[in-house]
Amino acid sequence: MMQTTLHKSPEEDKKLRRREKNRVAAQRSRKKQTQKADKLHEISVTQPPGRGPVPFRGALGTRPSGKEYENLEQENSSLKKEIRILTDEVKHLSDVLKDHEQICPLLHCPLSCLSVPRADVITSCPPR
C-alpha cells in the first residue's frame, strides 16, 4: 500500500512533530547558552583591573544548587546596588568640592602660597 506525501501515517506525523519540538528546544538551548556566555563576557569586561575572576562557589566543583544560585543572584544585586550608591556619592562629593573651590577664599587669596598647616586651612574656611 503506497501513501502519498499529502497523507502521512500517524507514526510519521508523530515523528515529524517530535523532530520539530526537538529542533525548537535545541534553538532555545543554544540561545540561552549564548546569552549566558554574553553575560559572563560582559562581567569580565566590566570587572575592575587587577581583580581576578570570581571563584566558582559550587560544591565540589559542580554547578550551584537552586538555593546557592539564588543567593549568588541576591549578592550580585546587592553589590550592584552598592556600586550605584557609591558612584552617586562620588559624583555628589565631587560636585560639592567643585562648588567649594569656587568660593573658598583660601584658594583665591594671594597669601595662600604661605605654608599653612592643613588643620588651620580646614578650620579657617568659612562655613557655607
XYZ file of N, CA, C and O in Angstrom:
512
model
N 0.847 -1.159 0.000
C 0.000 0.000 0.000
C 0.901 1.234 0.000
O 1.700 1.433 0.894
N 0.747 2.077 -0.982
C 1.603 3.236 -1.146
C 0.865 4.499 -0.706
O -0.259 4.713 -1.096
N 1.551 5.288 0.114
C 0.928 6.521 0.594
C 1.573 7.714 -0.091
O 2.761 7.722 -0.376
N 0.800 8.739 -0.335
C 1.339 9.961 -0.915
C 1.878 10.835 0.203
O 1.591 10.617 1.371
N 2.625 11.854 -0.169
C 3.206 12.747 0.837
C 2.149 13.609 1.496
O 2.376 14.135 2.571
N 0.978 13.745 0.881
C -0.083 14.546 1.486
C -0.759 13.797 2.621
O -1.217 14.395 3.568
N -0.835 12.470 2.521
C -1.492 11.657 3.543
C -0.436 10.850 4.281
O -0.048 9.785 3.854
N 0.011 11.376 5.415
C 1.046 10.710 6.194
C 0.398 9.804 7.221
O -0.697 10.077 7.716
N 1.117 8.775 7.565
C 0.612 7.877 8.599
C 0.734 8.582 9.949
O 1.535 9.511 10.107
N -0.029 8.143 10.922
C 0.053 8.763 12.256
C 1.460 8.674 12.852
O 1.900 9.591 13.535
N 2.178 7.577 12.560
C 3.541 7.446 13.098
C 4.475 8.492 12.489
O 5.289 9.080 13.181
N 4.349 8.695 11.181
C 5.193 9.692 10.516
C 4.867 11.093 11.014
O 5.764 11.912 11.234
N 3.599 11.353 11.207
C 3.167 12.655 11.706
C 3.719 12.893 13.115
O 4.224 13.975 13.430
N 3.658 11.864 13.939
C 4.166 11.950 15.308
C 5.681 12.191 15.299
O 6.207 13.006 16.064
N 6.370 11.484 14.396
C 7.813 11.614 14.277
C 8.196 13.040 13.845
O 9.126 13.642 14.386
N 7.459 13.597 12.892
C 7.726 14.964 12.434
C 7.483 15.992 13.529
O 8.246 16.946 13.686
N 6.400 15.792 14.302
C 6.128 16.723 15.413
C 7.226 16.655 16.465
O 7.655 17.679 17.005
N 7.688 15.436 16.761
C 8.753 15.268 17.747
C 10.039 15.946 17.263
O 10.722 16.623 18.034
N 10.359 15.787 15.975
C 11.551 16.441 15.419
C 11.439 17.958 15.504
O 12.406 18.651 15.817
N 10.262 18.471 15.194
C 10.046 19.921 15.252
C 10.200 20.432 16.686
O 10.847 21.450 16.934
N 9.613 19.708 17.641
C 9.738 20.116 19.046
C 11.203 20.075 19.487
O 11.672 20.971 20.193
N 11.913 19.052 19.053
C 13.324 18.912 19.397
C 14.138 20.050 18.778
O 15.027 20.618 19.422
N 13.830 20.412 17.540
C 14.520 21.493 16.861
C 14.322 22.815 17.612
O 15.265 23.566 17.853
N 13.087 23.078 18.015
C 12.771 24.313 18.744
C 13.473 24.315 20.105
O 14.037 25.326 20.529
N 13.463 23.169 20.789
C 14.125 23.079 22.100
C 15.629 23.303 21.950
O 16.249 23.980 22.780
N 16.229 22.763 20.904
C 17.666 22.949 20.671
C 17.978 24.419 20.397
O 18.976 24.959 20.894
N 17.123 25.087 19.630
C 17.320 26.521 19.366
C 17.255 27.321 20.663
O 18.072 28.213 20.892
N 16.271 27.000 21.496
C 16.136 27.684 22.789
C 17.381 27.473 23.641
O 17.891 28.406 24.266
N 17.854 26.239 23.674
C 19.030 25.915 24.472
C 20.252 26.670 23.969
O 21.017 27.225 24.768
N 20.450 26.698 22.657
C 21.595 27.432 22.098
C 21.493 28.922 22.400
O 22.481 29.575 22.727
N 20.297 29.477 22.288
C 20.100 30.905 22.567
C 20.420 31.207 24.029
O 21.099 32.188 24.345
N 19.937 30.343 24.930
C 20.181 30.534 26.363
C 21.677 30.449 26.664
O 22.214 31.247 27.436
N 22.362 29.491 26.041
C 23.793 29.326 26.248
C 24.550 30.556 25.742
O 25.485 31.035 26.389
N 24.143 31.091 24.605
C 24.773 32.288 24.054
C 24.563 33.483 24.980
O 25.484 34.267 25.229
N 23.353 33.620 25.526
C 23.071 34.723 26.443
C 23.930 34.610 27.699
O 24.441 35.615 28.198
N 24.094 33.387 28.217
C 24.933 33.183 29.399
C 26.373 33.583 29.104
O 27.012 34.266 29.900
N 26.881 33.153 27.948
C 28.255 33.483 27.561
C 28.419 34.994 27.401
O 29.421 35.562 27.836
N 27.439 35.641 26.792
C 27.492 37.096 26.635
C 27.519 37.793 27.987
O 28.262 38.755 28.197
N 26.698 37.309 28.911
C 26.635 37.908 30.240
C 27.966 37.736 30.970
O 28.472 38.680 31.582
N 28.562 36.540 30.885
C 29.860 36.314 31.517
C 30.935 37.192 30.892
O 31.789 37.732 31.589
N 30.886 37.346 29.570
C 31.853 38.202 28.895
C 31.698 39.654 29.349
O 32.681 40.342 29.614
N 30.455 40.101 29.466
C 30.185 41.472 29.913
C 30.724 41.693 31.316
O 31.334 42.712 31.610
N 30.534 40.713 32.191
C 31.024 40.818 33.562
C 32.545 40.878 33.572
O 33.132 41.690 34.276
N 33.192 40.040 32.761
C 34.655 40.022 32.755
C 35.218 41.320 32.193
O 36.277 41.778 32.607
N 34.515 41.941 31.254
C 34.979 43.194 30.665
C 34.814 44.342 31.651
O 35.668 45.216 31.748
N 33.728 44.344 32.422
C 33.457 45.445 33.346
C 34.109 45.258 34.706
O 34.022 46.139 35.543
N 34.786 44.130 34.914
C 35.421 43.879 36.198
C 36.614 44.813 36.378
O 37.344 45.068 35.419
N 36.822 45.338 37.594
C 37.937 46.268 37.814
C 39.278 45.599 37.521
O 39.439 44.407 37.721
N 40.276 46.382 37.035
C 41.592 45.815 36.740
C 42.261 45.295 38.006
O 42.039 45.821 39.093
N 43.063 44.263 37.839
C 43.781 43.713 38.982
C 42.972 42.719 39.783
O 43.484 42.082 40.683
N 41.719 42.590 39.468
C 40.888 41.652 40.215
C 40.694 40.418 39.347
O 40.235 40.517 38.221
N 41.060 39.276 39.870
C 40.963 38.036 39.113
C 39.519 37.614 38.949
O 38.594 38.267 39.433
N 39.325 36.506 38.262
C 37.953 36.030 38.076
C 37.322 35.631 39.406
O 38.014 35.236 40.333
N 36.024 35.757 39.464
C 35.292 35.396 40.667
C 35.352 33.885 40.815
O 35.058 33.156 39.870
N 35.775 33.375 41.985
C 35.882 31.927 42.143
C 34.517 31.256 42.064
O 33.517 31.802 42.517
N 34.521 30.053 41.503
C 33.281 29.286 41.388
C 32.928 28.754 42.759
O 33.771 28.215 43.454
N 31.673 28.900 43.172
C 31.289 28.545 44.525
C 30.494 27.254 44.631
O 29.954 26.960 45.661
N 30.364 26.535 43.562
C 29.592 25.295 43.606
C 30.268 24.262 44.485
O 31.489 24.218 44.604
N 29.487 23.398 45.103
C 30.035 22.367 45.969
C 30.771 21.335 45.113
O 30.253 20.846 44.125
N 31.999 21.021 45.483
C 32.810 20.013 44.803
C 32.960 20.279 43.306
O 32.998 19.360 42.505
N 33.021 21.543 42.918
C 33.221 21.894 41.525
C 32.004 21.676 40.647
O 32.103 21.670 39.443
N 30.852 21.471 41.253
C 29.633 21.276 40.479
C 28.910 22.592 40.325
O 29.289 23.600 40.915
N 27.867 22.593 39.548
C 27.052 23.790 39.397
C 26.369 24.097 40.730
O 26.020 23.181 41.473
N 26.134 25.391 41.007
C 25.457 25.727 42.261
C 24.017 25.209 42.246
O 23.376 25.145 41.202
N 23.563 24.852 43.429
C 22.176 24.398 43.546
C 21.251 25.595 43.369
O 21.705 26.735 43.294
N 19.962 25.333 43.317
C 18.992 26.411 43.153
C 19.119 27.461 44.238
O 19.081 28.659 43.980
N 19.280 27.014 45.484
C 19.395 27.940 46.612
C 20.701 28.735 46.516
O 20.713 29.940 46.745
N 21.811 28.033 46.182
C 23.092 28.725 46.037
C 23.008 29.760 44.918
O 23.512 30.882 45.058
N 22.365 29.375 43.826
C 22.205 30.285 42.691
C 21.415 31.520 43.107
O 21.787 32.644 42.791
N 20.328 31.309 43.838
C 19.513 32.438 44.309
C 20.336 33.347 45.215
O 20.243 34.575 45.114
N 21.140 32.740 46.100
C 21.979 33.540 46.999
C 23.010 34.353 46.211
O 23.262 35.520 46.531
N 23.601 33.728 45.176
C 24.572 34.446 44.351
C 23.906 35.589 43.597
O 24.465 36.682 43.489
N 22.715 35.340 43.071
C 21.980 36.391 42.365
C 21.652 37.541 43.317
O 21.779 38.709 42.960
N 21.242 37.193 44.533
C 20.901 38.217 45.526
C 22.143 39.025 45.904
O 22.097 40.258 45.994
N 23.269 38.334 46.102
C 24.514 39.021 46.438
C 24.949 39.930 45.286
O 25.380 41.063 45.503
N 24.805 39.446 44.063
C 25.155 40.226 42.882
C 24.314 41.494 42.817
O 24.830 42.591 42.582
N 23.014 41.350 43.023
C 22.123 42.520 43.001
C 22.508 43.515 44.090
O 22.530 44.727 43.859
N 22.816 42.991 45.258
C 23.200 43.852 46.374
C 24.488 44.619 46.057
O 24.590 45.818 46.328
N 25.458 43.933 45.473
C 26.720 44.588 45.123
C 26.527 45.641 44.034
O 27.129 46.714 44.074
N 25.684 45.348 43.060
C 25.404 46.326 42.011
C 24.732 47.566 42.594
O 25.032 48.690 42.197
N 23.826 47.358 43.547
C 23.158 48.486 44.203
C 24.186 49.317 44.963
O 24.162 50.547 44.908
N 25.105 48.644 45.666
C 26.137 49.356 46.413
C 27.034 50.160 45.467
O 27.408 51.298 45.768
N 27.342 49.599 44.316
C 28.154 50.319 43.323
C 27.436 51.579 42.871
O 28.036 52.653 42.773
N 26.124 51.456 42.600
C 25.356 52.644 42.178
C 25.364 53.710 43.269
O 25.558 54.895 42.991
N 25.171 53.290 44.515
C 25.144 54.249 45.633
C 26.499 54.943 45.767
O 26.574 56.169 45.905
N 27.586 54.161 45.725
C 28.919 54.746 45.871
C 29.276 55.650 44.694
O 29.899 56.698 44.878
N 28.856 55.281 43.505
C 29.096 56.126 42.334
C 28.359 57.453 42.479
O 28.922 58.522 42.186
N 27.116 57.386 42.935
C 26.352 58.620 43.168
C 27.014 59.476 44.234
O 27.071 60.703 44.117
N 27.539 58.822 45.291
C 28.192 59.571 46.365
C 29.458 60.259 45.855
O 29.730 61.419 46.188
N 30.240 59.574 45.038
C 31.452 60.165 44.463
C 31.083 61.388 43.623
O 31.725 62.444 43.712
N 30.041 61.259 42.812
C 29.608 62.385 41.983
C 29.174 63.562 42.863
O 29.558 64.704 42.616
N 28.384 63.259 43.894
C 27.913 64.320 44.791
C 29.094 65.022 45.471
O 29.160 66.260 45.512
N 30.034 64.241 46.004
C 31.170 64.839 46.703
C 32.064 65.628 45.743
O 32.610 66.672 46.112
N 32.188 65.154 44.521
C 32.966 65.905 43.519
C 32.298 67.243 43.225
O 32.972 68.276 43.106
N 30.970 67.228 43.115
C 30.233 68.477 42.879
C 30.387 69.434 44.055
O 30.593 70.636 43.869
N 30.311 68.907 45.273
C 30.464 69.746 46.472
C 31.861 70.363 46.496
O 32.022 71.557 46.769
N 32.867 69.550 46.185
C 34.239 70.055 46.172
C 34.412 71.133 45.111
O 35.015 72.184 45.359
N 33.859 70.902 43.934
C 33.961 71.892 42.853
C 33.296 73.207 43.271
O 33.838 74.286 43.056
N 32.108 73.115 43.884
C 31.417 74.321 44.362
C 32.244 75.038 45.427
O 32.347 76.269 45.435
N 32.847 74.271 46.325
C 33.643 74.867 47.402
C 34.889 75.554 46.840
O 35.266 76.642 47.302
N 35.518 74.933 45.861
C 36.727 75.523 45.284
C 36.436 76.883 44.655
O 37.290 77.769 44.662
N 35.225 77.063 44.136
C 34.881 78.334 43.502
C 34.715 79.457 44.523
O 34.952 80.619 44.211
N 34.316 79.121 45.739
C 34.061 80.179 46.731
C 35.075 80.218 47.866
O 35.044 81.123 48.696
N 35.982 79.282 47.931
C 36.935 79.220 49.048
C 37.903 80.394 48.975
O 38.647 80.535 47.995
N 37.919 81.226 50.011
C 38.811 82.392 49.989
C 40.284 81.998 50.069
O 41.145 82.712 49.587
N 40.581 80.867 50.652
C 41.977 80.458 50.782
C 42.594 80.072 49.432
O 43.790 80.229 49.224
N 41.779 79.567 48.537
C 42.301 79.201 47.227
C 42.535 80.431 46.360
O 43.367 80.407 45.462
N 41.797 81.502 46.621
C 41.897 82.713 45.810
C 42.709 83.813 46.480
O 42.928 84.857 45.894
N 43.146 83.594 47.678
C 43.904 84.591 48.436
C 45.368 84.579 47.986
O 45.967 83.521 47.846
N 45.955 85.771 47.780
C 47.371 85.810 47.370
C 48.299 85.271 48.454
O 49.401 84.861 48.168
N 47.836 85.240 49.672
C 48.671 84.742 50.759
C 48.569 83.221 50.906
O 49.212 82.644 51.772
N 47.778 82.575 50.086
C 47.590 81.132 50.223
C 48.840 80.362 49.828
O 48.927 79.173 50.031
N 49.831 81.062 49.284
C 51.086 80.409 48.921
C 51.928 80.116 50.154
O 52.871 79.348 50.098
N 51.591 80.792 51.272
C 52.328 80.556 52.506
C 52.056 79.145 52.993
O 50.976 78.592 52.804
N 53.040 78.554 53.624
C 52.837 77.190 54.125
C 52.037 77.253 55.419
O 52.511 77.740 56.433
N 50.823 76.812 55.328
C 49.928 76.813 56.479
C 49.602 75.358 56.785
O 49.282 74.593 55.875
N 49.708 74.962 58.053
C 49.357 73.579 58.380
C 47.936 73.262 57.903
O 47.050 74.105 57.963
N 47.738 72.071 57.424
C 46.460 71.651 56.842
C 45.302 71.843 57.818
O 44.220 72.247 57.406
N 45.473 71.567 59.081
C 44.394 71.713 60.062
C 43.927 73.158 60.120
O 42.731 73.429 60.224
N 44.874 74.122 60.031
C 44.498 75.533 60.056
C 43.709 75.908 58.805
O 42.785 76.704 58.867
N 44.099 75.340 57.673
C 43.398 75.652 56.431
C 41.956 75.176 56.502
O 41.024 75.895 56.160
N 41.783 73.992 56.992
C 40.437 73.423 57.077
C 39.574 74.194 58.060
O 38.433 74.512 57.774
N 40.119 74.571 59.235
C 39.314 75.261 60.224
C 39.086 76.719 59.866
O 38.139 77.338 60.340
N 39.931 77.287 58.995
C 39.771 78.692 58.672
C 38.800 78.912 57.510
O 38.455 80.050 57.226
N 38.364 77.878 56.830
C 37.393 78.033 55.741
C 36.054 78.382 56.333
O 35.584 77.728 57.270
N 35.409 79.434 55.814
C 34.101 79.811 56.367
C 33.046 78.749 56.035
O 33.107 78.123 54.981
N 32.090 78.545 56.925
C 31.021 77.584 56.636
C 30.119 78.109 55.544
O 29.995 79.314 55.342
N 29.451 77.227 54.844
C 28.537 77.624 53.756
C 27.245 78.118 54.301
O 26.658 77.729 55.202
